[in-house]
Short mmCIF file of C-alpha atoms in Angstrom, two decimals:
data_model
loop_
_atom_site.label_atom_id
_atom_site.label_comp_id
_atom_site.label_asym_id
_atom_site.label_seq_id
_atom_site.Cartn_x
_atom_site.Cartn_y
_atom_site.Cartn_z
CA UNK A 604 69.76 -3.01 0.85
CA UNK A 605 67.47 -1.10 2.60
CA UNK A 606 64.85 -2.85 5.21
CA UNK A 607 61.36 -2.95 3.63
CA UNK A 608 58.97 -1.27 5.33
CA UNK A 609 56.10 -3.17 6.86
CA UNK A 610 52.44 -2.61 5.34
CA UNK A 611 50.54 -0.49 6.55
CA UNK A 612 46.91 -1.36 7.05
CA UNK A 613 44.15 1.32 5.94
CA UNK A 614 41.49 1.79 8.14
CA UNK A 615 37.58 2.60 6.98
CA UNK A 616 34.27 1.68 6.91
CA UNK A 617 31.85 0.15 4.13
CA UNK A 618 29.85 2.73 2.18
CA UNK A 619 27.48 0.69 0.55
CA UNK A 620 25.87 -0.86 3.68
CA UNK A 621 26.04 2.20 6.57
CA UNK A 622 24.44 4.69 3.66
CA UNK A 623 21.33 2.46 4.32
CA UNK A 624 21.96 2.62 8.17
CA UNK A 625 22.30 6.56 7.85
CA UNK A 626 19.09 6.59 6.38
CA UNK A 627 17.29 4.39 8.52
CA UNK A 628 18.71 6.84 11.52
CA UNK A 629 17.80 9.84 9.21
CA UNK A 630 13.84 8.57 9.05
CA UNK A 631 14.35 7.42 13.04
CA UNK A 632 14.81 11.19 13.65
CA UNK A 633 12.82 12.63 11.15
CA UNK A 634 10.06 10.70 12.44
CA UNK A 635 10.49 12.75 15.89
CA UNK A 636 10.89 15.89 13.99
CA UNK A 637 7.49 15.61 12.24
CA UNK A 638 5.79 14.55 15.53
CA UNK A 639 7.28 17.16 17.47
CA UNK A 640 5.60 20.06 14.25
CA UNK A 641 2.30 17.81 14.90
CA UNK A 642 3.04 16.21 11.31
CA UNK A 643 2.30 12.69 12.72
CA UNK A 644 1.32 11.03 8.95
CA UNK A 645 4.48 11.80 8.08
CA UNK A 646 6.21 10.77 11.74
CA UNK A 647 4.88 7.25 11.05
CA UNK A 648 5.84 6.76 7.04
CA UNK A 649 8.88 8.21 7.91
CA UNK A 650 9.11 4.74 11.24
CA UNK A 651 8.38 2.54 8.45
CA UNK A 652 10.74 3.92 5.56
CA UNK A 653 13.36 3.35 8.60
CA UNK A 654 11.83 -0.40 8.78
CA UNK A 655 12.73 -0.82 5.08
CA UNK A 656 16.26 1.18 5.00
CA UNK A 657 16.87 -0.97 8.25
CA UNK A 658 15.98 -4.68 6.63
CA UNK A 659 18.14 -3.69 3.44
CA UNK A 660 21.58 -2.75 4.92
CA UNK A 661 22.40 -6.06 6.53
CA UNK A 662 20.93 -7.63 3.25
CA UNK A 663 23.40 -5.57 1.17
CA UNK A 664 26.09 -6.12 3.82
CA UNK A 665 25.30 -9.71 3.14
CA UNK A 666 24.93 -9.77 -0.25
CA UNK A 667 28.11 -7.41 -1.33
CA UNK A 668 30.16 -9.75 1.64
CA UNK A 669 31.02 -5.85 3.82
CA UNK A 670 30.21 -7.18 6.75
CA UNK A 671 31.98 -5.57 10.06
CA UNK A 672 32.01 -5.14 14.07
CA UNK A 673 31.57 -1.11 13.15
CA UNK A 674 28.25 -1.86 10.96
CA UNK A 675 26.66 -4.31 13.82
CA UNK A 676 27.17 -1.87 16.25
CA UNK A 677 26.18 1.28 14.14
CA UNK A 678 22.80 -0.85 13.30
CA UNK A 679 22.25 -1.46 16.57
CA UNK A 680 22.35 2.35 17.65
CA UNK A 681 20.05 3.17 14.79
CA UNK A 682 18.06 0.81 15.51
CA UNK A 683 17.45 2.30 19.21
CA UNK A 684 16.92 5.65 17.55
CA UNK A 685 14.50 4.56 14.85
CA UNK A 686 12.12 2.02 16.79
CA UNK A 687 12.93 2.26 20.19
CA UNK A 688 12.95 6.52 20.80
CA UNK A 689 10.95 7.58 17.41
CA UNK A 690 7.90 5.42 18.34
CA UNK A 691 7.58 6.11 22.02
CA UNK A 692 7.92 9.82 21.58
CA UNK A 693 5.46 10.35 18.48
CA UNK A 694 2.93 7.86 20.64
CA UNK A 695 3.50 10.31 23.40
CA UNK A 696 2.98 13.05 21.52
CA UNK A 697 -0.07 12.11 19.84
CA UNK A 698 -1.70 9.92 22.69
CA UNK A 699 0.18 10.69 26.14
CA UNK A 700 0.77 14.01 26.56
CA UNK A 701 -2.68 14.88 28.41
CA UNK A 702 -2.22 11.58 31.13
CA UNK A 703 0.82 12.79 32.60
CA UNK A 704 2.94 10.34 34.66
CA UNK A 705 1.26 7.13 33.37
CA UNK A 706 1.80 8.01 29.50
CA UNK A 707 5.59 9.13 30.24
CA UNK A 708 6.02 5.61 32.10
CA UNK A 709 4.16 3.55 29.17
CA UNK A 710 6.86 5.95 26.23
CA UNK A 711 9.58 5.04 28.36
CA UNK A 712 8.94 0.70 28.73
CA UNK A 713 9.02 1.01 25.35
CA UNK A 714 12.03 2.60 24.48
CA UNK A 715 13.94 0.42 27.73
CA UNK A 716 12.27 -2.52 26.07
CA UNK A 717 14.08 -1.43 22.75
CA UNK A 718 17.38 -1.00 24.28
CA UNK A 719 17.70 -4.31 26.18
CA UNK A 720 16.56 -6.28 23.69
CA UNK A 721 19.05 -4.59 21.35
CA UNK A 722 21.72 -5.24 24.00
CA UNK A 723 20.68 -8.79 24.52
CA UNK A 724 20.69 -9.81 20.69
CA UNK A 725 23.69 -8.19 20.74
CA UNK A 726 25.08 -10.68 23.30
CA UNK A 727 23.63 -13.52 21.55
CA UNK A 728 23.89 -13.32 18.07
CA UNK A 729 26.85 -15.61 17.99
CA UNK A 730 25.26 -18.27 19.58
CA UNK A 731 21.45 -18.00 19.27
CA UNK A 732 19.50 -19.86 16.86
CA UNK A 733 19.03 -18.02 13.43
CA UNK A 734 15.65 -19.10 12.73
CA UNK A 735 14.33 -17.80 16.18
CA UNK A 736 14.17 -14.01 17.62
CA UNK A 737 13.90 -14.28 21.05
CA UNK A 738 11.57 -11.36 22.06
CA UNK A 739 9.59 -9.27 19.49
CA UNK A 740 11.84 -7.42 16.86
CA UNK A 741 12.09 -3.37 17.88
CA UNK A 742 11.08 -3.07 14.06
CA UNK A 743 8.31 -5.03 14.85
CA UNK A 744 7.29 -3.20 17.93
CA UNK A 745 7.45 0.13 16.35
CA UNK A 746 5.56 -1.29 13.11
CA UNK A 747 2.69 -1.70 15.55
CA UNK A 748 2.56 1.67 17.00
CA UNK A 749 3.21 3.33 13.95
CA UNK A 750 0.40 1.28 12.43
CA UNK A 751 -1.59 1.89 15.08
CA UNK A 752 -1.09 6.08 14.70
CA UNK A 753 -1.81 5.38 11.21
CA UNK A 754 -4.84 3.59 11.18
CA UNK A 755 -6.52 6.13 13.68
CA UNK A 756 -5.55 9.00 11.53
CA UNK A 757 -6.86 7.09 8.00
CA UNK A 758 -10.34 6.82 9.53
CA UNK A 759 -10.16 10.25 11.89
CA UNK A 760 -10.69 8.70 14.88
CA UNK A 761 -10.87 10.92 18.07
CA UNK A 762 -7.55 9.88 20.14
CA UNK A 763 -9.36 10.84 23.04
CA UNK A 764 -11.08 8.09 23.24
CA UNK A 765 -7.78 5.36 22.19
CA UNK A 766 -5.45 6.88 24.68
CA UNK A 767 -5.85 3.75 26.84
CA UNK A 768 -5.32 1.28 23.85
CA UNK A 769 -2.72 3.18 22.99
CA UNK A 770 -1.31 3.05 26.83
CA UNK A 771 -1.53 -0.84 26.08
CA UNK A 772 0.06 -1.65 23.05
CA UNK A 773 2.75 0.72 23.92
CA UNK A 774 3.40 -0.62 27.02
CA UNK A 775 3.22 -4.25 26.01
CA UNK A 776 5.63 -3.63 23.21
CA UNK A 777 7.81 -2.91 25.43
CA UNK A 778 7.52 -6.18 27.35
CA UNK A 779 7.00 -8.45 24.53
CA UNK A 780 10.70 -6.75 23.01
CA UNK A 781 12.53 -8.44 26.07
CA UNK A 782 10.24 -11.38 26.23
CA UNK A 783 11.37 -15.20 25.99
CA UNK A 784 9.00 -15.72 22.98
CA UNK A 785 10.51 -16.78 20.06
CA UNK A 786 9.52 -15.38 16.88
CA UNK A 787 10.47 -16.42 13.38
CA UNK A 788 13.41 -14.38 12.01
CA UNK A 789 13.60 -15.54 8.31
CA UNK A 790 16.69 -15.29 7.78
CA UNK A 791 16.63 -19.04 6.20
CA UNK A 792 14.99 -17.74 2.99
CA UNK A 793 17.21 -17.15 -0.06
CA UNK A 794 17.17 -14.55 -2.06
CA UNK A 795 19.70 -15.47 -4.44
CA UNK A 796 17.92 -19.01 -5.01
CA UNK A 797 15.27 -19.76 -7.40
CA UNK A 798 11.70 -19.96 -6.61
CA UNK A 799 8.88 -21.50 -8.42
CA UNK A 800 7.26 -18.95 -10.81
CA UNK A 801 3.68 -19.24 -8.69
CA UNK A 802 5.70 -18.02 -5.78
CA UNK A 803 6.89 -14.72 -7.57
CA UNK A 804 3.12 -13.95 -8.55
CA UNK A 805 1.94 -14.37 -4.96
CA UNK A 806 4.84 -12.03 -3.53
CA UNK A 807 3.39 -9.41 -5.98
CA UNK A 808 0.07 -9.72 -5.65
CA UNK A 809 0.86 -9.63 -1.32
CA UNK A 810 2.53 -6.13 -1.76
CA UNK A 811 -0.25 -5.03 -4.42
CA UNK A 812 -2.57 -5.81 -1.46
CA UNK A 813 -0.61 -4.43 1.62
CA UNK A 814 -0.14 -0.97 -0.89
CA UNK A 815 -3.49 -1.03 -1.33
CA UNK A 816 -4.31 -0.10 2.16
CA UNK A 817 -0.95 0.45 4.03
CA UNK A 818 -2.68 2.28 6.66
CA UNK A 819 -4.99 -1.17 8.12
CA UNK A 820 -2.68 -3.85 6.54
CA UNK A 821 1.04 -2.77 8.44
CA UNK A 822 -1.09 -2.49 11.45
CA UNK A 823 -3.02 -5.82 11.13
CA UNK A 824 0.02 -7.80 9.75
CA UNK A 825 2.74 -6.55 12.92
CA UNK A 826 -0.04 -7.50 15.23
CA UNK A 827 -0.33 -10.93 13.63
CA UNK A 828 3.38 -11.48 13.82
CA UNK A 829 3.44 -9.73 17.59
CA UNK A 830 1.06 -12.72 18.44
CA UNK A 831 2.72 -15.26 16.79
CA UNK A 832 5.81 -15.13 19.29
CA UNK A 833 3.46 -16.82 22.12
CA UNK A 834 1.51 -19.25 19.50
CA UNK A 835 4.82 -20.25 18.52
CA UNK A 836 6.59 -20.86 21.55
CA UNK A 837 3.69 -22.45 23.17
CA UNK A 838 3.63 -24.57 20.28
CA UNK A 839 7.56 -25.49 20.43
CA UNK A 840 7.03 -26.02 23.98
CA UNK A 841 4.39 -28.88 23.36
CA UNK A 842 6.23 -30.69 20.83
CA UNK A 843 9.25 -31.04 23.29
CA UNK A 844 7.16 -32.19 25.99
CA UNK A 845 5.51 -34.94 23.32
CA UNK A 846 9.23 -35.85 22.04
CA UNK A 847 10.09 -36.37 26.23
CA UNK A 848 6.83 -38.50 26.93
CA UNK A 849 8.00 -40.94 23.70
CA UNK A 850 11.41 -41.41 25.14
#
């Protein structure tokens, strides 16, 4: 009788999961596309449509149970494209291109912010604690620019006069990104599990009122969670040092 011959293993990737990468890598890039034809509405719908495509692959990954090394790593390059790159060049296109040096160096802590904290989390993920980020999200960092663009442009403010707010929050984006705050990652919340009925109403009426005005709410609600890193850590901090003075 003839040997059999060993199995062969077939290699591929998941579909369902990197289609949602490849568009949140499409709107990264489309988002410097737009900016670059001075189409900087659409630049910044475009960051956040990546922000949405970005928080439903590893759900779906999840979810469908196609996780893999090649989809972490994919994300993570995305990722760098879509909210470390696409914000810091349509801020410097909109805001920095008149100061030179200064608004090249401001565009550029940003996107290094981006990449090392990508590269940390990267590093950590196995065994960091899953209800902390340590540093600010990139999505988070690039909702806040993006808002910010936004906002300016709803009520036709003169960027003249914001280029040094905008020199600001870009540049502490970029610091707060690879930061030792810890921010809360909610990843502890269930989707699959049932939820009192009370709790469904307020979830709709929240994205009624965020729809309402996207422009002012995205901005308003990334810089609420951008502050909430310190709040929370200081706050972590103090109930350690109360838990040492008891024992």
């Amino acid at each position: 009788m003839s040997a059999e011959k060993p199995s062969i293993r077939r290699r591929g990737i998941y579909l369902l999961p990197n289609l949602f990468t490849t568009g949140a890598l499409f709107s990264g890039f489309y988002a410097i596309t737009s900016a670059m034809n001075g189409r900087y509405e659409t630049a910044v719908i475009a960051i956040f449509i990546a922000m949405v495509l970005d928080g439903l692959d590893g759900r779906v990954a999840r979810l469908t149970n196609t996780q893999s090394e090649f989809g972490v790593q994919y994300d993570s390059l995305s990722d760098m494209v879509s909210f470390g790159v696409a914000p810091a060049l349509v801020m410097y296109l909109w805001a920095f291109s008149g100061l030179g040096k200064l608004g090249l160096f401001a565009a550029f802590v940003h996107t290094a912010g981006g990449a090392l904290r990508l590269a940390r989390f990267n590093t950590q993920v196995e065994t960091a604690d899953k209800r902390y980020f340590q540093g600010l999200p990139s999505p988070a960092a690039a909702a806040i620019l993006a808002g910010f663009i936004w906002f300016a442009l709803e009520y036709q403010y003169d960027v003249s006069y914001l280029k040094y707010p905008a020199l600001f929050l870009t540049t502490a984006t970029g610091l707060l990104m690879v930061s030792n705050f810890r921010y809360l990652s909610f990843k502890g919340i269930d989707l699959k599990g049932k939820v009192p009925f009370v709790f469904a109403i307020g979830v709709m009426l929240s994205i009624a009122f965020v729809m309402a005005q996207p422009q002012s709410m995205l901005f308003f609600l990334s810089m609420t969670y951008a502050v909430s890193g310190p709040v929370l850590t200081l706050a972590l901090r103090r109930r350690r040092r109360l838990q040492a003075r008891k024992s």
